Amino acid sequence: MSGRMAALRILLQIAFRDLFASRAKTLIVGGIILFGAVLVVVGSSLVDTVDAGMRASIQGSLAGHVQVYDARSKDPLALYGSMMGDPELTPFEDFARVKSAISAVPGVKQVVPMGLGTAMVSPGNLFDQAVAKLRADVRARLAGQGGPELEARTEAHAAHLRRMATLLRDDLRQATEIIEIGGKEAAERARNAEDLARATSPEFWDEELPRDPLAALEFLENRIAPLALEGTLIYIRYVGTDLEQFRRAFDRLEIVEGSLPPPGQRGLLIGKLYAEDYLKLRAARRLDQLQEAITLHHRKIAGDEELTRWVKEAGGQTREILMQLDPMQAAEAARRLRTALGSGEQDLGKLLGQLLAVDDRNFAERYRIFYGELAPMLQLYPFKVGDAVTVQGAARSGYTKSVNLKVWGLVQFKGLEKSGFAGVMSVMDIDSFRELFGWLTPEARAEIRGLKAAAGVKDLSREEAEASLFGSAPAAPPVVTGPVAAAPPGPAAPEQPHPLSREAGEGQGGGAATSPSDPDQGVALNAAVILDDPRHIPQAMRDIVAAGDRAGLHLKAVTWQEAAGMVGQFVTLARLVLYVAVLIIFAVALVIINNAMVMATLQRVTEIGTLRAIGAQRRFVWAMVLVESVSVGVAFGLVGSAIGAGVVWLIRAAGGIPATSDRMYFFFSGPSLLPRLGAGSLAVSLTIVLLVSVVSGLYPALIATRVTPLEAMQSGED
Amino acid sequence: MTRILLALFLLAPLPARALTPDEVKRVVQTVDERQRNAGDWRSLCYMEAKEKDKTDVVYELTVFRRSADQKFMILFDKPRSEQGKGYLRIEKNLWFYDPAVGRWERRTERERIGGTDTRRGDLDESRLAEEYDAKWEGDARLGAYQVHRLLLTVKPGVDVAFPQIRLWVDEATHNVLKRQELALSGKLMRTSLYPRWKKLHSESKKGDVWFPEEMRFYDEIEKANQTLILIKSVDLRPLDPNLFTKAWLEAKSR
């Protein structure tokens, strides 16, 4: 043993002597190893931290520890959607059965029903929205309600519509002056002008509207509203769930504004990021983006193509603002802007143009004026917390379903606030999800079966239809009498009102109460499973599938990462990129070390030959070269790892790496990334370095063992 | 030999004579005219739609029409969950009403009625001559029927569900037996079959009104999707004058 130690000491002495003797070579080889070690330590610390952050965010917001869905589903579960949109999942028709089976698995703490989907809200154009308000006033009057408050409201709504019609009339006049058209389009334009003249006339508002309000409203809706700007369709990605269970299971849920619907109440919580990025008044949104770019990222409008475009887009949105204001509000807004801008301009449109023509010098002031003076008079979002909105869903079984839902608040998931995938997610109560999904109760299914049976229709596929239907001409002409051909002419029988279905009445007004039944009774698309101990995820997944099999269910259990779809794959992708970079660096290192060692070996042929001549075994020579390459690797690898650890510590001490974009915000699971140095990162770094050193030393060592004393003497003679 | 050849020549079917543009126009006008009512219309329909991997959709609905000002309305009667929903066409506006939420929404001509493969035009009066320019493509056989095949292209500025239509019109009766709807690119979107036609006498028209008793629509994009409509009864007596209003449709659900 002591002999071996002595040999090792000699080998090390030779190695370090050689390394010092050829410092340049040692520094080049060592530098590459050092850089690789730093990269492995820093890179893996960063990726590990991102991984841990995203795991916590995704588990704590939507996924839980394990997600379960029906194994017969066409698509894999993707909580944040996939490139192809929402995955098509086979629903759990009776979630209670699923929950009962999963809950029996040891270690399962909670099973939360879920249904992911995309709903639509169609607010119509601004004119449609304003007519709807006046229609509600008229309905209230017709229903016998009255009072000064209703009078004042009706008057304000009518004045707003009249102003909008005036703006549209002015637009049309301007368009007519600019472009001359002929033919059918000219006739159409003339008719529009006539309609707008009527819609802005005192007779219409003072006489026609009070005399026949419904007819006047229909004129506005059918002839004037189509001339206004096109309305937008708002798409809302949501998770339908039992809100109580969801709140208990996911601690990352954060109510930014408003509150959770009270127990037993239906409702919708809109994703905060979605509200900001997609719903906000466009001019305001562009100003916000400019503000963020200028103050946070220190960009300048001048010379920045993107910021210049945003300024132009904000300035092009004055019509949207003008249409929102009734005559009194418009006068007040103009007064405020004149004072704030120090302008003598009377026209509100031009004042808005002045306000939104921002540059680097005036931006801060104009931004303050917009939010301080104008924004309080505007509706910045199509709906606000507390409003009831009509939400539509393209039902899986059946046609589009609609429900009125109260917007109870704005939500975000801590750590995923800025994620374009997760931050836009809204939350909805499970009953509303089931209604939008078009879930048919057993009674509804029976009714449809009955209707089909009564119709007695023969199913014909596309292929057989033509032959079956037109294969032979009818022997006689078609029946020449109709069902009422012989009936005497005269007015039809008076219509009987349709009895309204129970479902129809329930949705009225929004914020309706959920049914008192168990929220687990009914359809769900997937379930989030929370475990007592997240370390047992693989075992729990196996147990859940087995429990499903025993219960005759087809359960598929996936981890949070798999369930997160594209989002979950980002960490894997980041790790892959790191590994590829490391692989390339160490492959280069391997080649360089190998070459350098081969050169060094060839230069030391005399020395090696002499060693062989005085009795050194091939094994000793082999070890000598190998120890040299391993020594340089280990020495520089250790230094590199230490530097890497220092870099990680410095990044932490400096407050982490700040996220400068939404995407980075998401990767960092917050506003900055505070990397943590793990023992794993160091171990991986050293292992890789050692491996590379050994492998790169093998070939030169082999060459060295082939050197004989004779060769040494011959080389000395040269 | 010459005789045989002459006999064969005489017995061989003559190539179809192309219809002149005027004749084509007349065929399309006849198609419209036979279905024109010149008064009010009320029909009870059964509608059934099948889509891949989905539960069948079944409705019973009433269609109301008024020829004088091209008014059109659909009211859903069954099943209970759909009761009271309706479409109302006033001029160029197609409105949809859902009593469950008490809201009206503006829809387009491309709206799939009740989520099926039916469009408003399938249940409305035929206005092909007014909306499209027609061209003769050839004469052919469709099963046991001898038919004219026509290609219709939408006129500029007209809002329709499909910009191109190919028709198979029965030469004997001038009833449409088959119809293909195409996108602007020429891509086939939907095929419709009309195997059974009925007629009844209309007092307002002082003549017969024809209607397809059965319509089958086959989606050519999603091949597994199909819709069937049966017109169960038709009533041509005058309707309530205030019928085609939002207030009337709303009142049906109160």
Short mmCIF file of C-alpha atoms in Angstrom, two decimals, chain A residues 256-454:
data_model
loop_
_atom_site.label_atom_id
_atom_site.label_comp_id
_atom_site.label_asym_id
_atom_site.label_seq_id
_atom_site.Cartn_x
_atom_site.Cartn_y
_atom_site.Cartn_z
CA VAL A 256 -55.96 41.29 -7.18
CA GLU A 257 -59.29 43.09 -7.09
CA GLY A 258 -62.74 42.09 -5.84
CA SER A 259 -63.36 38.81 -4.07
CA LEU A 260 -64.16 35.15 -4.59
CA PRO A 261 -67.86 34.56 -5.20
CA PRO A 262 -69.51 33.77 -1.88
CA PRO A 263 -70.26 30.07 -1.32
CA GLY A 264 -73.11 28.90 -3.50
CA GLN A 265 -72.81 31.83 -5.90
CA ARG A 266 -71.92 31.60 -9.54
CA GLY A 267 -69.30 33.86 -10.97
CA LEU A 268 -66.23 34.57 -12.97
CA LEU A 269 -62.76 35.75 -11.94
CA ILE A 270 -60.88 37.28 -14.86
CA GLY A 271 -57.12 36.82 -15.31
CA LYS A 272 -55.44 40.12 -14.47
CA LEU A 273 -52.87 39.86 -17.25
CA TYR A 274 -55.62 39.10 -19.76
CA ALA A 275 -57.59 42.15 -18.65
CA GLU A 276 -54.54 44.35 -19.08
CA ASP A 277 -53.23 42.91 -22.32
CA TYR A 278 -56.41 42.19 -24.22
CA LEU A 279 -59.39 43.97 -22.71
CA LYS A 280 -58.12 47.41 -21.81
CA LEU A 281 -58.97 50.43 -23.97
CA ARG A 282 -56.33 50.32 -26.68
CA ALA A 283 -55.08 53.90 -26.25
CA ALA A 284 -54.60 53.32 -22.51
CA ARG A 285 -52.87 50.00 -23.12
CA ARG A 286 -50.42 51.57 -25.55
CA LEU A 287 -49.66 54.38 -23.07
CA ASP A 288 -49.03 51.76 -20.35
CA GLN A 289 -46.64 49.91 -22.62
CA LEU A 290 -44.81 53.14 -23.42
CA GLN A 291 -44.63 53.98 -19.73
CA GLU A 292 -43.12 50.55 -18.93
CA ALA A 293 -40.62 50.77 -21.80
CA ILE A 294 -39.51 54.28 -20.86
CA THR A 295 -39.35 54.01 -17.08
CA LEU A 296 -38.40 50.35 -16.54
CA HIS A 297 -36.31 49.63 -19.58
CA HIS A 298 -35.05 53.18 -20.22
CA ARG A 299 -35.96 53.16 -23.88
CA LYS A 300 -36.49 56.32 -25.93
CA ILE A 301 -39.37 56.90 -28.31
CA ALA A 302 -37.19 58.77 -30.77
CA GLY A 303 -35.44 56.28 -33.00
CA ASP A 304 -37.24 53.25 -31.56
CA GLU A 305 -39.41 51.77 -34.28
CA GLU A 306 -41.65 49.84 -31.92
CA LEU A 307 -42.30 52.73 -29.51
CA THR A 308 -42.97 55.09 -32.42
CA ARG A 309 -45.54 52.62 -33.71
CA TRP A 310 -47.20 52.46 -30.28
CA VAL A 311 -47.44 56.26 -30.17
CA LYS A 312 -49.07 56.23 -33.60
CA GLU A 313 -51.49 53.49 -32.58
CA ALA A 314 -52.48 55.30 -29.38
CA GLY A 315 -53.17 58.44 -31.41
CA GLY A 316 -55.38 56.45 -33.77
CA GLN A 317 -57.74 55.40 -30.99
CA THR A 318 -59.43 58.76 -30.36
CA ARG A 319 -62.69 57.60 -31.99
CA GLU A 320 -63.05 54.81 -29.38
CA ILE A 321 -62.75 57.44 -26.64
CA LEU A 322 -65.09 59.94 -28.30
CA MET A 323 -67.80 57.30 -28.72
CA GLN A 324 -67.74 56.51 -25.01
CA LEU A 325 -68.68 59.98 -23.82
CA ASP A 326 -72.15 61.47 -23.68
CA PRO A 327 -72.52 65.20 -24.51
CA MET A 328 -72.00 66.40 -20.94
CA GLN A 329 -69.01 64.13 -20.39
CA ALA A 330 -67.53 65.23 -23.73
CA ALA A 331 -67.84 68.91 -22.77
CA GLU A 332 -66.26 68.23 -19.39
CA ALA A 333 -63.42 66.19 -20.95
CA ALA A 334 -62.71 68.98 -23.43
CA ARG A 335 -62.64 71.54 -20.61
CA ARG A 336 -60.21 69.43 -18.56
CA LEU A 337 -57.91 68.81 -21.51
CA ARG A 338 -57.89 72.50 -22.51
CA THR A 339 -56.76 73.41 -18.99
CA ALA A 340 -54.21 70.60 -18.66
CA LEU A 341 -52.71 71.08 -22.11
CA GLY A 342 -52.97 74.86 -22.05
CA SER A 343 -54.75 74.73 -25.38
CA GLY A 344 -57.42 76.96 -26.83
CA GLU A 345 -58.80 74.15 -29.03
CA GLN A 346 -62.55 73.58 -28.72
CA ASP A 347 -62.91 70.27 -30.56
CA LEU A 348 -62.52 67.27 -28.26
CA GLY A 349 -61.22 65.04 -31.05
CA LYS A 350 -58.38 67.45 -31.78
CA LEU A 351 -57.63 67.86 -28.08
CA LEU A 352 -57.33 64.08 -27.77
CA GLY A 353 -55.02 64.09 -30.76
CA GLN A 354 -52.82 66.65 -28.99
CA LEU A 355 -52.84 64.64 -25.77
CA LEU A 356 -51.82 61.40 -27.44
CA ALA A 357 -49.09 62.93 -29.64
CA VAL A 358 -46.41 62.04 -27.10
CA ASP A 359 -42.63 62.23 -27.35
CA ASP A 360 -39.74 61.63 -24.92
CA ARG A 361 -39.97 65.17 -23.58
CA ASN A 362 -43.70 65.32 -22.77
CA PHE A 363 -44.56 61.67 -22.14
CA ALA A 364 -44.56 61.72 -18.33
CA GLU A 365 -46.82 64.77 -18.24
CA ARG A 366 -49.23 63.47 -20.89
CA TYR A 367 -49.43 60.11 -19.16
CA ARG A 368 -50.35 61.85 -15.93
CA ILE A 369 -53.02 63.95 -17.70
CA PHE A 370 -54.51 60.86 -19.36
CA TYR A 371 -54.91 58.97 -16.11
CA GLY A 372 -55.59 61.99 -13.91
CA GLU A 373 -58.06 63.91 -16.05
CA LEU A 374 -59.50 61.68 -18.75
CA ALA A 375 -59.43 58.08 -17.51
CA PRO A 376 -61.89 58.68 -14.61
CA MET A 377 -64.53 59.51 -17.23
CA LEU A 378 -63.79 56.48 -19.41
CA GLN A 379 -64.62 52.82 -19.29
CA LEU A 380 -61.12 51.39 -19.57
CA TYR A 381 -62.32 47.77 -19.75
CA PRO A 382 -65.40 46.39 -21.55
CA PHE A 383 -66.64 45.26 -18.16
CA LYS A 384 -65.53 45.91 -14.64
CA VAL A 385 -65.60 43.98 -11.40
CA GLY A 386 -69.22 43.75 -10.29
CA ASP A 387 -70.67 43.76 -13.83
CA ALA A 388 -72.72 40.87 -15.17
CA VAL A 389 -71.57 39.63 -18.56
CA THR A 390 -73.08 37.16 -20.96
CA VAL A 391 -70.60 34.37 -21.46
CA GLN A 392 -70.96 31.92 -24.33
CA GLY A 393 -69.36 28.57 -24.75
CA ALA A 394 -69.20 26.37 -27.82
CA ALA A 395 -70.74 23.36 -26.15
CA ARG A 396 -69.25 19.93 -26.79
CA SER A 397 -72.68 18.38 -26.97
CA GLY A 398 -75.21 20.79 -28.29
CA TYR A 399 -75.06 24.31 -29.61
CA THR A 400 -73.58 27.49 -28.14
CA LYS A 401 -74.67 27.91 -24.56
CA SER A 402 -74.87 31.23 -22.81
CA VAL A 403 -74.91 32.17 -19.14
CA ASN A 404 -74.98 35.48 -17.41
CA LEU A 405 -72.14 35.66 -14.93
CA LYS A 406 -71.07 38.28 -12.50
CA VAL A 407 -67.40 39.28 -12.68
CA TRP A 408 -66.38 38.95 -9.06
CA GLY A 409 -62.78 39.97 -9.40
CA LEU A 410 -59.41 39.90 -11.10
CA VAL A 411 -57.06 37.06 -10.31
CA GLN A 412 -53.50 35.98 -10.86
CA PHE A 413 -51.40 33.04 -9.86
CA LYS A 414 -48.32 33.99 -7.91
CA GLY A 415 -45.25 33.26 -9.99
CA LEU A 416 -47.22 33.04 -13.23
CA GLU A 417 -48.48 36.65 -13.32
CA LYS A 418 -46.65 37.61 -16.47
CA SER A 419 -46.92 34.36 -18.31
CA GLY A 420 -48.70 34.72 -21.61
CA PHE A 421 -49.98 31.17 -21.11
CA ALA A 422 -50.93 31.10 -17.45
CA GLY A 423 -51.49 34.76 -16.58
CA VAL A 424 -54.42 34.98 -18.94
CA MET A 425 -56.31 32.15 -17.22
CA SER A 426 -59.66 33.02 -15.65
CA VAL A 427 -61.59 30.98 -13.10
CA MET A 428 -65.28 30.08 -13.24
CA ASP A 429 -67.65 28.16 -11.00
CA ILE A 430 -68.23 24.53 -11.94
CA ASP A 431 -71.98 24.86 -12.54
CA SER A 432 -71.45 27.56 -15.15
CA PHE A 433 -68.75 25.46 -16.77
CA ARG A 434 -71.17 22.53 -16.97
CA GLU A 435 -73.82 24.70 -18.55
CA LEU A 436 -71.41 26.11 -21.13
CA PHE A 437 -70.09 22.62 -21.79
CA GLY A 438 -73.62 21.62 -22.74
CA TRP A 439 -73.76 18.80 -20.27
CA LEU A 440 -77.03 16.98 -20.78
CA THR A 441 -78.91 15.75 -17.80
CA PRO A 442 -80.43 12.26 -18.13
CA GLU A 443 -83.84 13.93 -18.60
CA ALA A 444 -82.52 16.09 -21.43
CA ARG A 445 -81.02 13.03 -23.12
CA ALA A 446 -84.33 11.19 -22.83
CA GLU A 447 -86.16 14.16 -24.36
CA ILE A 448 -83.82 14.20 -27.37
CA ARG A 449 -84.24 10.46 -27.81
CA GLY A 450 -88.01 10.94 -27.78
CA LEU A 451 -87.88 13.68 -30.43
CA LYS A 452 -85.73 11.53 -32.67
CA ALA A 453 -87.98 8.53 -32.30
CA ALA A 454 -91.06 10.62 -33.10
#
